[in-house]
């Protein structure tokens, strides 16, 4: 379990760096809400961006891009709605992104960013 948590935290760190390099401003990370945890909350200009990050180190269970289950999307949506409600962001533009990180056998890293990739 510990390696799984370290992998997830490392993936979130890589995703935050990647998004920052793309011009997004990281506002918060690992925010607990009703329904689950929001990995990254960022701003892209005026838009609030909620980001789910999946990291995979082995492909025997599929790629990180294939790891976003219907149940996870449901929990993510509940968490986003809770955050928006608690922070009075109802009138703000929001977007839900997905970042998939695969750590390949040769230790190289592949990052895919699906802007607007999660529909609420």
PDB file of C-alpha atoms in Angstrom:
ATOM      1  CA  UNK A   1       0.000   0.000   0.000  1.00  0.00           C
ATOM      2  CA  UNK A   2       2.834   2.373   0.828  1.00  0.00           C
ATOM      3  CA  UNK A   3       4.371   2.064  -2.671  1.00  0.00           C
ATOM      4  CA  UNK A   4       0.942   2.731  -4.173  1.00  0.00           C
ATOM      5  CA  UNK A   5       0.618   5.969  -2.165  1.00  0.00           C
ATOM      6  CA  UNK A   6       4.155   7.058  -3.051  1.00  0.00           C
ATOM      7  CA  UNK A   7       3.435   6.394  -6.739  1.00  0.00           C
ATOM      8  CA  UNK A   8       0.246   8.466  -6.549  1.00  0.00           C
ATOM      9  CA  UNK A   9       1.923  11.367  -4.757  1.00  0.00           C
ATOM     10  CA  UNK A  10       4.829  11.296  -7.201  1.00  0.00           C
ATOM     11  CA  UNK A  11       2.394  11.342 -10.109  1.00  0.00           C
ATOM     12  CA  UNK A  12       0.519  14.293  -8.645  1.00  0.00           C
ATOM     13  CA  UNK A  13       3.818  16.153  -8.240  1.00  0.00           C
ATOM     14  CA  UNK A  14       4.742  15.469 -11.896  1.00  0.00           C
ATOM     15  CA  UNK A  15       1.258  16.539 -13.027  1.00  0.00           C
ATOM     16  CA  UNK A  16       1.413  19.779 -11.027  1.00  0.00           C
ATOM     17  CA  UNK A  17       4.813  20.607 -12.543  1.00  0.00           C
ATOM     18  CA  UNK A  18       3.569  19.757 -16.042  1.00  0.00           C
ATOM     19  CA  UNK A  19       0.437  21.906 -15.674  1.00  0.00           C
ATOM     20  CA  UNK A  20       2.463  24.809 -14.253  1.00  0.00           C
ATOM     21  CA  UNK A  21       4.789  24.618 -17.251  1.00  0.00           C
ATOM     22  CA  UNK A  22       1.694  24.805 -19.482  1.00  0.00           C
ATOM     23  CA  UNK A  23       0.694  28.073 -17.795  1.00  0.00           C
ATOM     24  CA  UNK A  24      -1.841  26.903 -15.207  1.00  0.00           C
ATOM     25  CA  UNK A  25      -1.538  28.303 -11.687  1.00  0.00           C
ATOM     26  CA  UNK A  26      -1.831  25.618  -9.010  1.00  0.00           C
ATOM     27  CA  UNK A  27      -4.213  26.796  -6.280  1.00  0.00           C
ATOM     28  CA  UNK A  28      -4.400  23.704  -4.069  1.00  0.00           C
ATOM     29  CA  UNK A  29      -3.679  19.986  -3.944  1.00  0.00           C
ATOM     30  CA  UNK A  30      -5.156  16.912  -2.257  1.00  0.00           C
ATOM     31  CA  UNK A  31      -8.317  18.679  -1.106  1.00  0.00           C
ATOM     32  CA  UNK A  32     -10.766  16.453   0.798  1.00  0.00           C
ATOM     33  CA  UNK A  33     -14.403  16.989  -0.118  1.00  0.00           C
ATOM     34  CA  UNK A  34     -17.653  15.078   0.110  1.00  0.00           C
ATOM     35  CA  UNK A  35     -17.290  12.228  -2.297  1.00  0.00           C
ATOM     36  CA  UNK A  36     -13.508  12.062  -2.312  1.00  0.00           C
ATOM     37  CA  UNK A  37     -10.326  13.981  -2.861  1.00  0.00           C
ATOM     38  CA  UNK A  38      -9.469  16.517  -5.546  1.00  0.00           C
ATOM     39  CA  UNK A  39      -5.895  15.893  -6.668  1.00  0.00           C
ATOM     40  CA  UNK A  40      -5.178  19.340  -8.101  1.00  0.00           C
ATOM     41  CA  UNK A  41      -7.134  22.591  -8.257  1.00  0.00           C
ATOM     42  CA  UNK A  42      -5.722  25.176 -10.648  1.00  0.00           C
ATOM     43  CA  UNK A  43      -6.577  28.334 -12.537  1.00  0.00           C
ATOM     44  CA  UNK A  44      -6.259  28.720 -16.286  1.00  0.00           C
ATOM     45  CA  UNK A  45      -6.902  32.392 -16.773  1.00  0.00           C
ATOM     46  CA  UNK A  46     -10.376  32.978 -15.286  1.00  0.00           C
ATOM     47  CA  UNK A  47     -11.291  29.287 -15.449  1.00  0.00           C
ATOM     48  CA  UNK A  48     -11.145  27.027 -12.382  1.00  0.00           C
ATOM     49  CA  UNK A  49      -9.628  23.680 -13.328  1.00  0.00           C
ATOM     50  CA  UNK A  50     -10.189  20.524 -11.273  1.00  0.00           C
ATOM     51  CA  UNK A  51      -7.726  17.778 -12.154  1.00  0.00           C
ATOM     52  CA  UNK A  52      -7.863  14.030 -11.566  1.00  0.00           C
ATOM     53  CA  UNK A  53      -4.452  12.350 -11.830  1.00  0.00           C
ATOM     54  CA  UNK A  54      -3.870   8.646 -12.493  1.00  0.00           C
ATOM     55  CA  UNK A  55      -0.372   7.160 -12.421  1.00  0.00           C
ATOM     56  CA  UNK A  56       0.636   3.676 -13.506  1.00  0.00           C
ATOM     57  CA  UNK A  57       4.060   2.043 -13.217  1.00  0.00           C
ATOM     58  CA  UNK A  58       3.107  -1.257 -14.833  1.00  0.00           C
ATOM     59  CA  UNK A  59       0.965  -1.871 -17.869  1.00  0.00           C
ATOM     60  CA  UNK A  60      -0.371  -5.270 -16.826  1.00  0.00           C
ATOM     61  CA  UNK A  61      -3.482  -3.506 -15.470  1.00  0.00           C
ATOM     62  CA  UNK A  62      -3.683  -1.163 -18.448  1.00  0.00           C
ATOM     63  CA  UNK A  63      -2.417   2.341 -19.023  1.00  0.00           C
ATOM     64  CA  UNK A  64      -3.113   5.292 -16.767  1.00  0.00           C
ATOM     65  CA  UNK A  65      -5.456   6.706 -19.410  1.00  0.00           C
ATOM     66  CA  UNK A  66      -7.545   3.530 -19.153  1.00  0.00           C
ATOM     67  CA  UNK A  67      -7.722   3.705 -15.349  1.00  0.00           C
ATOM     68  CA  UNK A  68     -10.470   6.296 -14.978  1.00  0.00           C
ATOM     69  CA  UNK A  69     -13.490   4.243 -13.953  1.00  0.00           C
ATOM     70  CA  UNK A  70     -17.125   5.312 -13.982  1.00  0.00           C
ATOM     71  CA  UNK A  71     -17.189   5.083 -10.182  1.00  0.00           C
ATOM     72  CA  UNK A  72     -14.119   7.339  -9.904  1.00  0.00           C
ATOM     73  CA  UNK A  73     -15.721   9.912 -12.212  1.00  0.00           C
ATOM     74  CA  UNK A  74     -18.857   9.842 -10.040  1.00  0.00           C
ATOM     75  CA  UNK A  75     -16.795  10.458  -6.866  1.00  0.00           C
ATOM     76  CA  UNK A  76     -14.767  13.165  -8.618  1.00  0.00           C
ATOM     77  CA  UNK A  77     -17.939  14.933  -9.799  1.00  0.00           C
ATOM     78  CA  UNK A  78     -19.372  14.853  -6.276  1.00  0.00           C
ATOM     79  CA  UNK A  79     -16.137  16.310  -4.868  1.00  0.00           C
ATOM     80  CA  UNK A  80     -16.029  19.082  -7.508  1.00  0.00           C
ATOM     81  CA  UNK A  81     -19.655  20.030  -6.854  1.00  0.00           C
ATOM     82  CA  UNK A  82     -18.995  20.110  -3.103  1.00  0.00           C
ATOM     83  CA  UNK A  83     -15.921  22.345  -3.564  1.00  0.00           C
ATOM     84  CA  UNK A  84     -17.783  24.681  -5.918  1.00  0.00           C
ATOM     85  CA  UNK A  85     -20.698  24.952  -3.471  1.00  0.00           C
ATOM     86  CA  UNK A  86     -18.513  25.473  -0.358  1.00  0.00           C
ATOM     87  CA  UNK A  87     -16.427  28.147  -2.090  1.00  0.00           C
ATOM     88  CA  UNK A  88     -19.303  30.004  -3.787  1.00  0.00           C
ATOM     89  CA  UNK A  89     -17.949  29.379  -7.287  1.00  0.00           C
ATOM     90  CA  UNK A  90     -21.361  28.690  -8.868  1.00  0.00           C
ATOM     91  CA  UNK A  91     -20.985  31.633 -11.245  1.00  0.00           C
ATOM     92  CA  UNK A  92     -17.366  30.875 -12.186  1.00  0.00           C
ATOM     93  CA  UNK A  93     -16.253  29.030 -15.323  1.00  0.00           C
ATOM     94  CA  UNK A  94     -14.958  25.545 -14.447  1.00  0.00           C
ATOM     95  CA  UNK A  95     -13.285  22.736 -16.341  1.00  0.00           C
ATOM     96  CA  UNK A  96     -12.481  19.180 -15.309  1.00  0.00           C
ATOM     97  CA  UNK A  97      -9.231  17.739 -16.642  1.00  0.00           C
ATOM     98  CA  UNK A  98      -7.609  14.337 -16.510  1.00  0.00           C
ATOM     99  CA  UNK A  99      -3.850  13.753 -16.424  1.00  0.00           C
ATOM    100  CA  UNK A 100      -2.598  10.236 -17.136  1.00  0.00           C
ATOM    101  CA  UNK A 101       0.998   9.391 -16.222  1.00  0.00           C
ATOM    102  CA  UNK A 102       2.699   6.168 -17.251  1.00  0.00           C
ATOM    103  CA  UNK A 103       6.108   5.267 -15.884  1.00  0.00           C
ATOM    104  CA  UNK A 104       7.569   2.977 -18.501  1.00  0.00           C
ATOM    105  CA  UNK A 105       9.835  -0.054 -17.851  1.00  0.00           C
ATOM    106  CA  UNK A 106      12.859   1.986 -19.005  1.00  0.00           C
ATOM    107  CA  UNK A 107      11.945   4.628 -16.340  1.00  0.00           C
ATOM    108  CA  UNK A 108      10.862   7.163 -18.979  1.00  0.00           C
ATOM    109  CA  UNK A 109       7.615   8.973 -18.254  1.00  0.00           C
ATOM    110  CA  UNK A 110       4.663   9.600 -20.563  1.00  0.00           C
ATOM    111  CA  UNK A 111       2.210  12.342 -19.569  1.00  0.00           C
ATOM    112  CA  UNK A 112      -1.140  12.818 -21.316  1.00  0.00           C
ATOM    113  CA  UNK A 113      -3.313  15.823 -20.469  1.00  0.00           C
ATOM    114  CA  UNK A 114      -6.992  15.636 -21.386  1.00  0.00           C
ATOM    115  CA  UNK A 115      -8.237  19.227 -20.959  1.00  0.00           C
ATOM    116  CA  UNK A 116     -11.973  19.086 -20.331  1.00  0.00           C
ATOM    117  CA  UNK A 117     -11.657  15.317 -20.394  1.00  0.00           C
ATOM    118  CA  UNK A 118     -14.146  14.718 -17.595  1.00  0.00           C
ATOM    119  CA  UNK A 119     -17.757  15.730 -18.094  1.00  0.00           C
ATOM    120  CA  UNK A 120     -19.788  16.348 -14.946  1.00  0.00           C
TER     121      UNK A 120
END
